[in-house]
Amino acid sequence: MIPEDKRDIDPQETQEWIESLEDELEEQGFERTRFLLEKLIDYASSKGARLPFNTNTPFINTIQANQEAPFEGDRDIERKIKSIVRWNAMAMVVAANTKNPGIGGHISTYASAATLYEIGFNHFFKGANNKNGQDLVFFQGHASPGIYARAFLEGRLDKKKLQNFRRELSPDGGLSSYPHPWLMPEFWQFATVSMGLGPLMAVYQARFMNYLVDRKLLKKSNRKVWAFLGDGEMDEPEATSGLTLASREKLDNLIFVVNCNLQRLDGPVRGNSRVIQELEGSFRGAGWNVIKVIWGSDFDEYINHENGHFFLKRVEEIVDGDLLKYVVEGGAYFRKHFWGKYPELLKMVENKTDKELEKLRAGGHDPVKVFSAFKEAVETSGKPTVILTRTIKGYGLGDAGEGQNITHQQKKLNQSELLYFKDRFDIPITKEEAKSALFYKPKSNSKEIKYLLNQRKKLGGFIPERRLKGPAIKIPNISIFKELLDGTGDRKISTTMAYVRLLTLLTKDKTIGKNIVPIIPDEARTFGMDPLFRQLGIYAHSGQLYDPVDSSQFLYYKETKEGQILEEGINEAGAVSSFIAAGTSYSLNGVNMIPFYIYYSMFGFQRIWDFIWAASDMRTKGFLIGGTAGRTTLNGEGLQHQDGHSHLAAAVTPNIKAYDLSYGYEIATVVHYGLKDMYEKNNDCIYYITVENENYKHPPIPSNVSEDIVKGLYKIKTTKNPTIRLLGSGPLMKEVLQAAKLLIKDWGVDPGVWNVTSFSELRRNAEETERWNMTHPTKKQRMSHIEQKLSKNNVPTVAVSDYVKMLSEQIAPYVPGPFYSLGTDGFGRSDTRENLRHFFEIDRYYIIITALRALANEGVVQMSKVEQAMKKYNIDPEKPNPLTV
Ligand SMILES: Cc1ncc(C[n+]2csc(CCOP(=O)(O)OP(=O)(O)O)c2C)c(N)n1
Ligand SMILES: [Mg+2]
């Protein structure tokens, strides 16, 4: 019997249809039945029936009990191991917070995810020695205590380390709060705690693996990328933004496991509806294979019961808020409010005590169900898989927080709660030990330890485990960039064009050309990179299935399986994820890849700094190129396009070396140095270079400046009688040189002129020098690069860049003499470069009046000269401040 459905106008007929379907299922199986149903729907649609598109399946497990793969492990030992890991993970947080209240940490997240991870560790995650290579696993950031606790049992972390969880500065070393490759470089591979970044990065890691295989740089194998995610985390826009790319690219090497404990930090993820169903809709709609693991084996009997339809009906009626309440209120409440709705349902559980009802397990806590889902996921081909699995947040904490809204923040357990936990999971320690939350590790010859080590050995080693270096690589001599070093003669080009030339030369190099990964988010034509489409090809796993509209042209839009360019479309978050995948490939794939990611500068740091920060944390190597940079150099575009501040963000990202460059030879010098720095010397850093679109002549490289270019400051023009110096940067160098000429011609002042390639590198060097000098007061004091270059003459400095004043001001404390900064503070405008530079007060005339004023302040010239200059150059004293208009 099926329960009554009010929409049903002819139940008799419905029953007949269902019976024929049952016959079909029995005789022909699922595939055929599904085919028939789809045919019927298609037919009805073709006749005009507007059938609502339903991306949902019933609120039960996707894999039915009779379809389950048999469990391949020893359930008893695995339960014991899991319980011990649970205990130690909890004890780690409790101990840390008892000793240092407020140190933080999370118990409940891992408590909900323990079965998911343990099934992965014992049966699925491939280690580095696996013949397929290492799986990449994105761990939920705040589940870290569980991952440390397992590594403790595996003998990879000692007790001291665990005792110093979240105390990294302790003398014997500690453990980072979250996964940080920067801080634990031999352990963690991915920085995941800024939620939402993990899922997108995982998509692009999986895609990049295929890229390497398609380009024949990596052998095809059965490696997987696993991303363990929170259900709350799935609300981050980035978390779902890569879903269609994953199915479009047929990423069957990608598996998402969403730990649906139905709660986030403050409360339910979807109290009023069901997050699992919502996510199922999104993922199915995007073309993923969806496996729901909602109910544990304890529920199978009710689903397969002759009155199972009532169970199916009832679970469709409840919302997540109800499910959470059943957990917190316990068996009697569950009986009354869930089962009690229909007599048929209530009858099904009449033999169960309240305690037994309470213990009916959710799917994500049932090893058999989880194993079966993981097995299907790794065997699925042609599409990515998501496992949506229901768990209970704070599982096993009992009154200390299981399923409660406060559970995310639970960090301490009192003695009776510790005893409850010990008994709940049969931890073989004394009551006294339990009350002190002591760690427990079975002897190394115990069944548990032997089993767990053996499982890891079979799978190829421990996870996570990070490789520090890529294979040795030889960077070609700088002479490959000869044409950039020689200058352009009378030809006017932009630094962007110089960069594109450099990229072309690099990709043609016999040794490292194939390792270059040009990445671009739909802006190649803007940057003049479109000739590379034909030359290098745009990567497309399925090749080019169409004849492109420009196929008759030489430089057509060429998509190919072996394509080298990653053209990511209008998707900076995706493109930077590709940058991360390519830039971590030395470690994750054992293949040195060298990404050059060029983008509209304004949509770089400002839009995706969090990814860049994560890239830095993950020791990504490569070049970020901010194109069309400079608030006045990008003319015509206006407020939302003109970047005048990305260098400030770069300056405070610890391992980013940032350069704003004027000439082709500077680009060649910095890129060549960067290649050696990152790939020969194995320094884990990122080079950020801004390039602009203003055309001018590029001189040849002066002699003996290469080292200074890298350090951040080199001399352009010297003077016999130093009274003032001008510092210029990027395209503003041109204005500075013009100002210098006019200063001589109109005012008889002959300035020294310097080119600043990197304010932030200068500052870092100066600070480091100052720091050393402070702590070594009686030693011979060191000189920073700035001092070495500028301390001979204690004259005023005027610095100008196409960025906010703060950019050049960061070196002010270290420059001898008074410091005057000109910059582009304020919202951008659309106009000509000339007008914009006047508006922001950084053009040659403003440089001149600043210089004259600086000299007047020193008593070198009369203050009236400044006024004369303003009249001469038509500078309105009442001109509004660009910052405030
Ligand atoms: C971008 C970002 N915002 C906020 C946080 C703070 N935070 C850490 S855990 C958490 C709740 C996580 O809930 P969920 O994703 O459901 O994971 P669960 O712990 O329930 O498994 C929040 C808000 C963060 N880490 N990252
Ligand atoms: Mg959650």
PDB file of N, CA, C and O in Angstrom, residues 616-673:
ATOM      1  N   SER A 616      50.173  31.649  -1.512  1.00  0.00           N
ATOM      2  CA  SER A 616      51.428  31.904  -0.811  1.00  0.00           C
ATOM      3  C   SER A 616      51.617  30.899   0.315  1.00  0.00           C
ATOM      4  O   SER A 616      52.690  30.327   0.482  1.00  0.00           O
ATOM      5  N   ASP A 617      50.569  30.699   1.074  1.00  0.00           N
ATOM      6  CA  ASP A 617      50.596  29.738   2.179  1.00  0.00           C
ATOM      7  C   ASP A 617      50.961  28.336   1.657  1.00  0.00           C
ATOM      8  O   ASP A 617      51.694  27.588   2.293  1.00  0.00           O
ATOM      9  N   MET A 618      50.473  28.018   0.467  1.00  0.00           N
ATOM     10  CA  MET A 618      50.714  26.676  -0.089  1.00  0.00           C
ATOM     11  C   MET A 618      52.023  26.584  -0.860  1.00  0.00           C
ATOM     12  O   MET A 618      52.240  25.639  -1.579  1.00  0.00           O
ATOM     13  N   ARG A 619      52.838  27.615  -0.748  1.00  0.00           N
ATOM     14  CA  ARG A 619      54.161  27.612  -1.374  1.00  0.00           C
ATOM     15  C   ARG A 619      54.074  27.472  -2.891  1.00  0.00           C
ATOM     16  O   ARG A 619      54.875  26.788  -3.527  1.00  0.00           O
ATOM     17  N   THR A 620      53.058  28.112  -3.444  1.00  0.00           N
ATOM     18  CA  THR A 620      52.899  28.170  -4.898  1.00  0.00           C
ATOM     19  C   THR A 620      54.036  29.003  -5.478  1.00  0.00           C
ATOM     20  O   THR A 620      54.421  30.015  -4.904  1.00  0.00           O
ATOM     21  N   LYS A 621      54.547  28.574  -6.631  1.00  0.00           N
ATOM     22  CA  LYS A 621      55.565  29.371  -7.320  1.00  0.00           C
ATOM     23  C   LYS A 621      54.990  29.860  -8.644  1.00  0.00           C
ATOM     24  O   LYS A 621      54.192  29.143  -9.253  1.00  0.00           O
ATOM     25  N   GLY A 622      55.489  30.998  -9.087  1.00  0.00           N
ATOM     26  CA  GLY A 622      55.053  31.453 -10.400  1.00  0.00           C
ATOM     27  C   GLY A 622      54.977  32.958 -10.483  1.00  0.00           C
ATOM     28  O   GLY A 622      55.357  33.675  -9.546  1.00  0.00           O
ATOM     29  N   PHE A 623      54.478  33.416 -11.616  1.00  0.00           N
ATOM     30  CA  PHE A 623      54.431  34.849 -11.889  1.00  0.00           C
ATOM     31  C   PHE A 623      52.988  35.313 -12.012  1.00  0.00           C
ATOM     32  O   PHE A 623      52.230  34.778 -12.825  1.00  0.00           O
ATOM     33  N   LEU A 624      52.642  36.290 -11.193  1.00  0.00           N
ATOM     34  CA  LEU A 624      51.352  36.968 -11.351  1.00  0.00           C
ATOM     35  C   LEU A 624      51.652  38.250 -12.097  1.00  0.00           C
ATOM     36  O   LEU A 624      52.526  39.031 -11.687  1.00  0.00           O
ATOM     37  N   ILE A 625      50.939  38.477 -13.182  1.00  0.00           N
ATOM     38  CA  ILE A 625      51.199  39.672 -13.967  1.00  0.00           C
ATOM     39  C   ILE A 625      49.942  40.538 -13.965  1.00  0.00           C
ATOM     40  O   ILE A 625      48.902  40.139 -14.510  1.00  0.00           O
ATOM     41  N   GLY A 626      50.028  41.680 -13.329  1.00  0.00           N
ATOM     42  CA  GLY A 626      48.899  42.612 -13.323  1.00  0.00           C
ATOM     43  C   GLY A 626      48.948  43.432 -14.605  1.00  0.00           C
ATOM     44  O   GLY A 626      49.791  44.316 -14.742  1.00  0.00           O
ATOM     45  N   GLY A 627      48.070  43.134 -15.537  1.00  0.00           N
ATOM     46  CA  GLY A 627      48.047  43.833 -16.823  1.00  0.00           C
ATOM     47  C   GLY A 627      47.200  45.095 -16.725  1.00  0.00           C
ATOM     48  O   GLY A 627      46.419  45.268 -15.783  1.00  0.00           O
ATOM     49  N   THR A 628      47.322  45.966 -17.705  1.00  0.00           N
ATOM     50  CA  THR A 628      46.598  47.250 -17.726  1.00  0.00           C
ATOM     51  C   THR A 628      46.580  47.894 -16.337  1.00  0.00           C
ATOM     52  O   THR A 628      45.558  48.339 -15.842  1.00  0.00           O
ATOM     53  N   ALA A 629      47.757  47.908 -15.720  1.00  0.00           N
ATOM     54  CA  ALA A 629      47.857  48.431 -14.362  1.00  0.00           C
ATOM     55  C   ALA A 629      48.103  49.932 -14.385  1.00  0.00           C
ATOM     56  O   ALA A 629      48.325  50.534 -15.437  1.00  0.00           O
ATOM     57  N   GLY A 630      48.093  50.523 -13.214  1.00  0.00           N
ATOM     58  CA  GLY A 630      48.411  51.947 -13.090  1.00  0.00           C
ATOM     59  C   GLY A 630      47.165  52.793 -13.240  1.00  0.00           C
ATOM     60  O   GLY A 630      46.485  52.752 -14.269  1.00  0.00           O
ATOM     61  N   ARG A 631      46.883  53.591 -12.209  1.00  0.00           N
ATOM     62  CA  ARG A 631      45.607  54.314 -12.181  1.00  0.00           C
ATOM     63  C   ARG A 631      45.463  55.329 -13.309  1.00  0.00           C
ATOM     64  O   ARG A 631      44.342  55.619 -13.722  1.00  0.00           O
ATOM     65  N   THR A 632      46.573  55.861 -13.807  1.00  0.00           N
ATOM     66  CA  THR A 632      46.424  56.824 -14.912  1.00  0.00           C
ATOM     67  C   THR A 632      46.938  56.254 -16.236  1.00  0.00           C
ATOM     68  O   THR A 632      46.655  56.805 -17.287  1.00  0.00           O
ATOM     69  N   THR A 633      47.679  55.156 -16.147  1.00  0.00           N
ATOM     70  CA  THR A 633      48.230  54.611 -17.393  1.00  0.00           C
ATOM     71  C   THR A 633      47.142  53.873 -18.155  1.00  0.00           C
ATOM     72  O   THR A 633      47.078  53.903 -19.378  1.00  0.00           O
ATOM     73  N   LEU A 634      46.278  53.197 -17.421  1.00  0.00           N
ATOM     74  CA  LEU A 634      45.086  52.646 -18.063  1.00  0.00           C
ATOM     75  C   LEU A 634      44.118  53.817 -18.191  1.00  0.00           C
ATOM     76  O   LEU A 634      43.435  54.181 -17.238  1.00  0.00           O
ATOM     77  N   ASN A 635      44.089  54.426 -19.350  1.00  0.00           N
ATOM     78  CA  ASN A 635      43.236  55.612 -19.471  1.00  0.00           C
ATOM     79  C   ASN A 635      41.899  55.207 -20.074  1.00  0.00           C
ATOM     80  O   ASN A 635      41.743  54.112 -20.589  1.00  0.00           O
ATOM     81  N   GLY A 636      40.942  56.082 -19.921  1.00  0.00           N
ATOM     82  CA  GLY A 636      39.660  55.837 -20.581  1.00  0.00           C
ATOM     83  C   GLY A 636      38.714  54.913 -19.847  1.00  0.00           C
ATOM     84  O   GLY A 636      37.524  54.918 -20.083  1.00  0.00           O
ATOM     85  N   GLU A 637      39.193  54.109 -18.917  1.00  0.00           N
ATOM     86  CA  GLU A 637      38.316  53.088 -18.326  1.00  0.00           C
ATOM     87  C   GLU A 637      37.591  53.523 -17.053  1.00  0.00           C
ATOM     88  O   GLU A 637      36.458  53.157 -16.833  1.00  0.00           O
ATOM     89  N   GLY A 638      38.272  54.261 -16.198  1.00  0.00           N
ATOM     90  CA  GLY A 638      37.558  54.795 -15.043  1.00  0.00           C
ATOM     91  C   GLY A 638      37.547  53.951 -13.793  1.00  0.00           C
ATOM     92  O   GLY A 638      38.287  52.990 -13.654  1.00  0.00           O
ATOM     93  N   LEU A 639      36.618  54.329 -12.921  1.00  0.00           N
ATOM     94  CA  LEU A 639      36.644  53.964 -11.510  1.00  0.00           C
ATOM     95  C   LEU A 639      36.885  52.488 -11.192  1.00  0.00           C
ATOM     96  O   LEU A 639      37.768  52.142 -10.431  1.00  0.00           O
ATOM     97  N   GLN A 640      36.108  51.586 -11.786  1.00  0.00           N
ATOM     98  CA  GLN A 640      36.226  50.203 -11.355  1.00  0.00           C
ATOM     99  C   GLN A 640      37.357  49.439 -12.030  1.00  0.00           C
ATOM    100  O   GLN A 640      37.564  48.272 -11.749  1.00  0.00           O
ATOM    101  N   HIS A 641      38.052  50.107 -12.946  1.00  0.00           N
ATOM    102  CA  HIS A 641      39.105  49.408 -13.674  1.00  0.00           C
ATOM    103  C   HIS A 641      40.512  49.800 -13.262  1.00  0.00           C
ATOM    104  O   HIS A 641      41.440  49.036 -13.470  1.00  0.00           O
ATOM    105  N   GLN A 642      40.656  51.015 -12.729  1.00  0.00           N
ATOM    106  CA  GLN A 642      42.009  51.548 -12.608  1.00  0.00           C
ATOM    107  C   GLN A 642      42.662  51.178 -11.285  1.00  0.00           C
ATOM    108  O   GLN A 642      42.261  51.630 -10.224  1.00  0.00           O
ATOM    109  N   ASP A 643      43.658  50.355 -11.398  1.00  0.00           N
ATOM    110  CA  ASP A 643      44.345  49.844 -10.220  1.00  0.00           C
ATOM    111  C   ASP A 643      45.429  50.808  -9.777  1.00  0.00           C
ATOM    112  O   ASP A 643      46.396  51.027 -10.508  1.00  0.00           O
ATOM    113  N   GLY A 644      45.274  51.336  -8.599  1.00  0.00           N
ATOM    114  CA  GLY A 644      46.306  52.206  -8.049  1.00  0.00           C
ATOM    115  C   GLY A 644      46.760  51.706  -6.688  1.00  0.00           C
ATOM    116  O   GLY A 644      47.362  52.462  -5.922  1.00  0.00           O
ATOM    117  N   HIS A 645      46.446  50.460  -6.351  1.00  0.00           N
ATOM    118  CA  HIS A 645      46.766  50.029  -4.981  1.00  0.00           C
ATOM    119  C   HIS A 645      47.141  48.564  -4.838  1.00  0.00           C
ATOM    120  O   HIS A 645      47.427  48.119  -3.737  1.00  0.00           O
ATOM    121  N   SER A 646      47.134  47.794  -5.934  1.00  0.00           N
ATOM    122  CA  SER A 646      47.423  46.363  -5.762  1.00  0.00           C
ATOM    123  C   SER A 646      48.810  46.136  -5.169  1.00  0.00           C
ATOM    124  O   SER A 646      49.036  45.144  -4.479  1.00  0.00           O
ATOM    125  N   HIS A 647      49.716  47.081  -5.405  1.00  0.00           N
ATOM    126  CA  HIS A 647      51.064  46.892  -4.860  1.00  0.00           C
ATOM    127  C   HIS A 647      51.106  46.974  -3.338  1.00  0.00           C
ATOM    128  O   HIS A 647      52.033  46.452  -2.722  1.00  0.00           O
ATOM    129  N   LEU A 648      50.098  47.628  -2.758  1.00  0.00           N
ATOM    130  CA  LEU A 648      50.064  47.651  -1.295  1.00  0.00           C
ATOM    131  C   LEU A 648      49.721  46.263  -0.779  1.00  0.00           C
ATOM    132  O   LEU A 648      50.308  45.779   0.191  1.00  0.00           O
ATOM    133  N   ALA A 649      48.750  45.619  -1.447  1.00  0.00           N
ATOM    134  CA  ALA A 649      48.360  44.264  -1.043  1.00  0.00           C
ATOM    135  C   ALA A 649      49.537  43.311  -1.223  1.00  0.00           C
ATOM    136  O   ALA A 649      49.830  42.482  -0.361  1.00  0.00           O
ATOM    137  N   ALA A 650      50.211  43.457  -2.363  1.00  0.00           N
ATOM    138  CA  ALA A 650      51.354  42.579  -2.626  1.00  0.00           C
ATOM    139  C   ALA A 650      52.431  42.790  -1.570  1.00  0.00           C
ATOM    140  O   ALA A 650      53.060  41.835  -1.106  1.00  0.00           O
ATOM    141  N   ALA A 651      52.608  44.056  -1.174  1.00  0.00           N
ATOM    142  CA  ALA A 651      53.693  44.375  -0.240  1.00  0.00           C
ATOM    143  C   ALA A 651      53.509  43.706   1.114  1.00  0.00           C
ATOM    144  O   ALA A 651      54.473  43.433   1.806  1.00  0.00           O
ATOM    145  N   VAL A 652      52.257  43.437   1.480  1.00  0.00           N
ATOM    146  CA  VAL A 652      52.033  42.844   2.797  1.00  0.00           C
ATOM    147  C   VAL A 652      51.753  41.346   2.734  1.00  0.00           C
ATOM    148  O   VAL A 652      51.426  40.728   3.742  1.00  0.00           O
ATOM    149  N   THR A 653      51.856  40.768   1.556  1.00  0.00           N
ATOM    150  CA  THR A 653      51.756  39.305   1.452  1.00  0.00           C
ATOM    151  C   THR A 653      53.193  38.787   1.556  1.00  0.00           C
ATOM    152  O   THR A 653      54.010  39.094   0.687  1.00  0.00           O
ATOM    153  N   PRO A 654      53.496  38.042   2.637  1.00  0.00           N
ATOM    154  CA  PRO A 654      54.897  37.875   3.013  1.00  0.00           C
ATOM    155  C   PRO A 654      55.842  37.355   1.924  1.00  0.00           C
ATOM    156  O   PRO A 654      56.964  37.833   1.825  1.00  0.00           O
ATOM    157  N   ASN A 655      55.416  36.398   1.126  1.00  0.00           N
ATOM    158  CA  ASN A 655      56.400  35.847   0.186  1.00  0.00           C
ATOM    159  C   ASN A 655      56.143  36.271  -1.260  1.00  0.00           C
ATOM    160  O   ASN A 655      56.490  35.569  -2.195  1.00  0.00           O
ATOM    161  N   ILE A 656      55.515  37.436  -1.412  1.00  0.00           N
ATOM    162  CA  ILE A 656      55.355  37.972  -2.765  1.00  0.00           C
ATOM    163  C   ILE A 656      56.390  39.056  -3.003  1.00  0.00           C
ATOM    164  O   ILE A 656      56.567  39.953  -2.167  1.00  0.00           O
ATOM    165  N   LYS A 657      57.091  38.945  -4.098  1.00  0.00           N
ATOM    166  CA  LYS A 657      58.051  39.984  -4.474  1.00  0.00           C
ATOM    167  C   LYS A 657      57.419  40.779  -5.605  1.00  0.00           C
ATOM    168  O   LYS A 657      57.130  40.213  -6.668  1.00  0.00           O
ATOM    169  N   ALA A 658      57.197  42.055  -5.348  1.00  0.00           N
ATOM    170  CA  ALA A 658      56.382  42.839  -6.281  1.00  0.00           C
ATOM    171  C   ALA A 658      57.208  43.887  -7.022  1.00  0.00           C
ATOM    172  O   ALA A 658      58.032  44.571  -6.416  1.00  0.00           O
ATOM    173  N   TYR A 659      56.960  44.008  -8.302  1.00  0.00           N
ATOM    174  CA  TYR A 659      57.708  44.946  -9.144  1.00  0.00           C
ATOM    175  C   TYR A 659      56.770  45.724 -10.050  1.00  0.00           C
ATOM    176  O   TYR A 659      55.873  45.152 -10.661  1.00  0.00           O
ATOM    177  N   ASP A 660      57.013  47.033 -10.141  1.00  0.00           N
ATOM    178  CA  ASP A 660      56.306  47.863 -11.119  1.00  0.00           C
ATOM    179  C   ASP A 660      57.381  48.330 -12.092  1.00  0.00           C
ATOM    180  O   ASP A 660      58.268  49.094 -11.718  1.00  0.00           O
ATOM    181  N   LEU A 661      57.305  47.853 -13.330  1.00  0.00           N
ATOM    182  CA  LEU A 661      58.465  47.990 -14.218  1.00  0.00           C
ATOM    183  C   LEU A 661      58.230  48.972 -15.361  1.00  0.00           C
ATOM    184  O   LEU A 661      57.119  49.125 -15.860  1.00  0.00           O
ATOM    185  N   SER A 662      59.338  49.616 -15.756  1.00  0.00           N
ATOM    186  CA  SER A 662      59.252  50.630 -16.813  1.00  0.00           C
ATOM    187  C   SER A 662      59.663  50.101 -18.180  1.00  0.00           C
ATOM    188  O   SER A 662      59.123  50.540 -19.187  1.00  0.00           O
ATOM    189  N   TYR A 663      60.659  49.234 -18.209  1.00  0.00           N
ATOM    190  CA  TYR A 663      61.267  48.885 -19.501  1.00  0.00           C
ATOM    191  C   TYR A 663      61.386  47.371 -19.695  1.00  0.00           C
ATOM    192  O   TYR A 663      61.480  46.613 -18.725  1.00  0.00           O
ATOM    193  N   GLY A 664      61.462  46.997 -20.958  1.00  0.00           N
ATOM    194  CA  GLY A 664      61.575  45.578 -21.314  1.00  0.00           C
ATOM    195  C   GLY A 664      62.754  44.907 -20.637  1.00  0.00           C
ATOM    196  O   GLY A 664      62.637  43.769 -20.161  1.00  0.00           O
ATOM    197  N   TYR A 665      63.875  45.607 -20.548  1.00  0.00           N
ATOM    198  CA  TYR A 665      65.046  44.951 -19.943  1.00  0.00           C
ATOM    199  C   TYR A 665      64.835  44.687 -18.452  1.00  0.00           C
ATOM    200  O   TYR A 665      65.378  43.747 -17.894  1.00  0.00           O
ATOM    201  N   GLU A 666      63.996  45.527 -17.816  1.00  0.00           N
ATOM    202  CA  GLU A 666      63.695  45.275 -16.402  1.00  0.00           C
ATOM    203  C   GLU A 666      62.861  43.999 -16.272  1.00  0.00           C
ATOM    204  O   GLU A 666      63.079  43.177 -15.385  1.00  0.00           O
ATOM    205  N   ILE A 667      61.915  43.860 -17.183  1.00  0.00           N
ATOM    206  CA  ILE A 667      61.058  42.663 -17.132  1.00  0.00           C
ATOM    207  C   ILE A 667      61.925  41.420 -17.320  1.00  0.00           C
ATOM    208  O   ILE A 667      61.819  40.440 -16.577  1.00  0.00           O
ATOM    209  N   ALA A 668      62.809  41.475 -18.335  1.00  0.00           N
ATOM    210  CA  ALA A 668      63.673  40.328 -18.603  1.00  0.00           C
ATOM    211  C   ALA A 668      64.535  40.013 -17.382  1.00  0.00           C
ATOM    212  O   ALA A 668      64.668  38.849 -16.984  1.00  0.00           O
ATOM    213  N   THR A 669      65.065  41.060 -16.763  1.00  0.00           N
ATOM    214  CA  THR A 669      65.960  40.855 -15.621  1.00  0.00           C
ATOM    215  C   THR A 669      65.214  40.241 -14.435  1.00  0.00           C
ATOM    216  O   THR A 669      65.676  39.280 -13.821  1.00  0.00           O
ATOM    217  N   VAL A 670      64.040  40.804 -14.139  1.00  0.00           N
ATOM    218  CA  VAL A 670      63.298  40.315 -12.972  1.00  0.00           C
ATOM    219  C   VAL A 670      62.770  38.901 -13.214  1.00  0.00           C
ATOM    220  O   VAL A 670      62.877  38.021 -12.353  1.00  0.00           O
ATOM    221  N   VAL A 671      62.229  38.657 -14.396  1.00  0.00           N
ATOM    222  CA  VAL A 671      61.681  37.323 -14.667  1.00  0.00           C
ATOM    223  C   VAL A 671      62.808  36.288 -14.644  1.00  0.00           C
ATOM    224  O   VAL A 671      62.667  35.208 -14.050  1.00  0.00           O
ATOM    225  N   HIS A 672      63.931  36.622 -15.227  1.00  0.00           N
ATOM    226  CA  HIS A 672      65.031  35.656 -15.233  1.00  0.00           C
ATOM    227  C   HIS A 672      65.516  35.369 -13.823  1.00  0.00           C
ATOM    228  O   HIS A 672      65.715  34.217 -13.433  1.00  0.00           O
ATOM    229  N   TYR A 673      65.644  36.421 -13.035  1.00  0.00           N
ATOM    230  CA  TYR A 673      66.071  36.232 -11.652  1.00  0.00           C
ATOM    231  C   TYR A 673      65.037  35.385 -10.893  1.00  0.00           C
ATOM    232  O   TYR A 673      65.381  34.466 -10.153  1.00  0.00           O
TER     233      TYR A 673
END
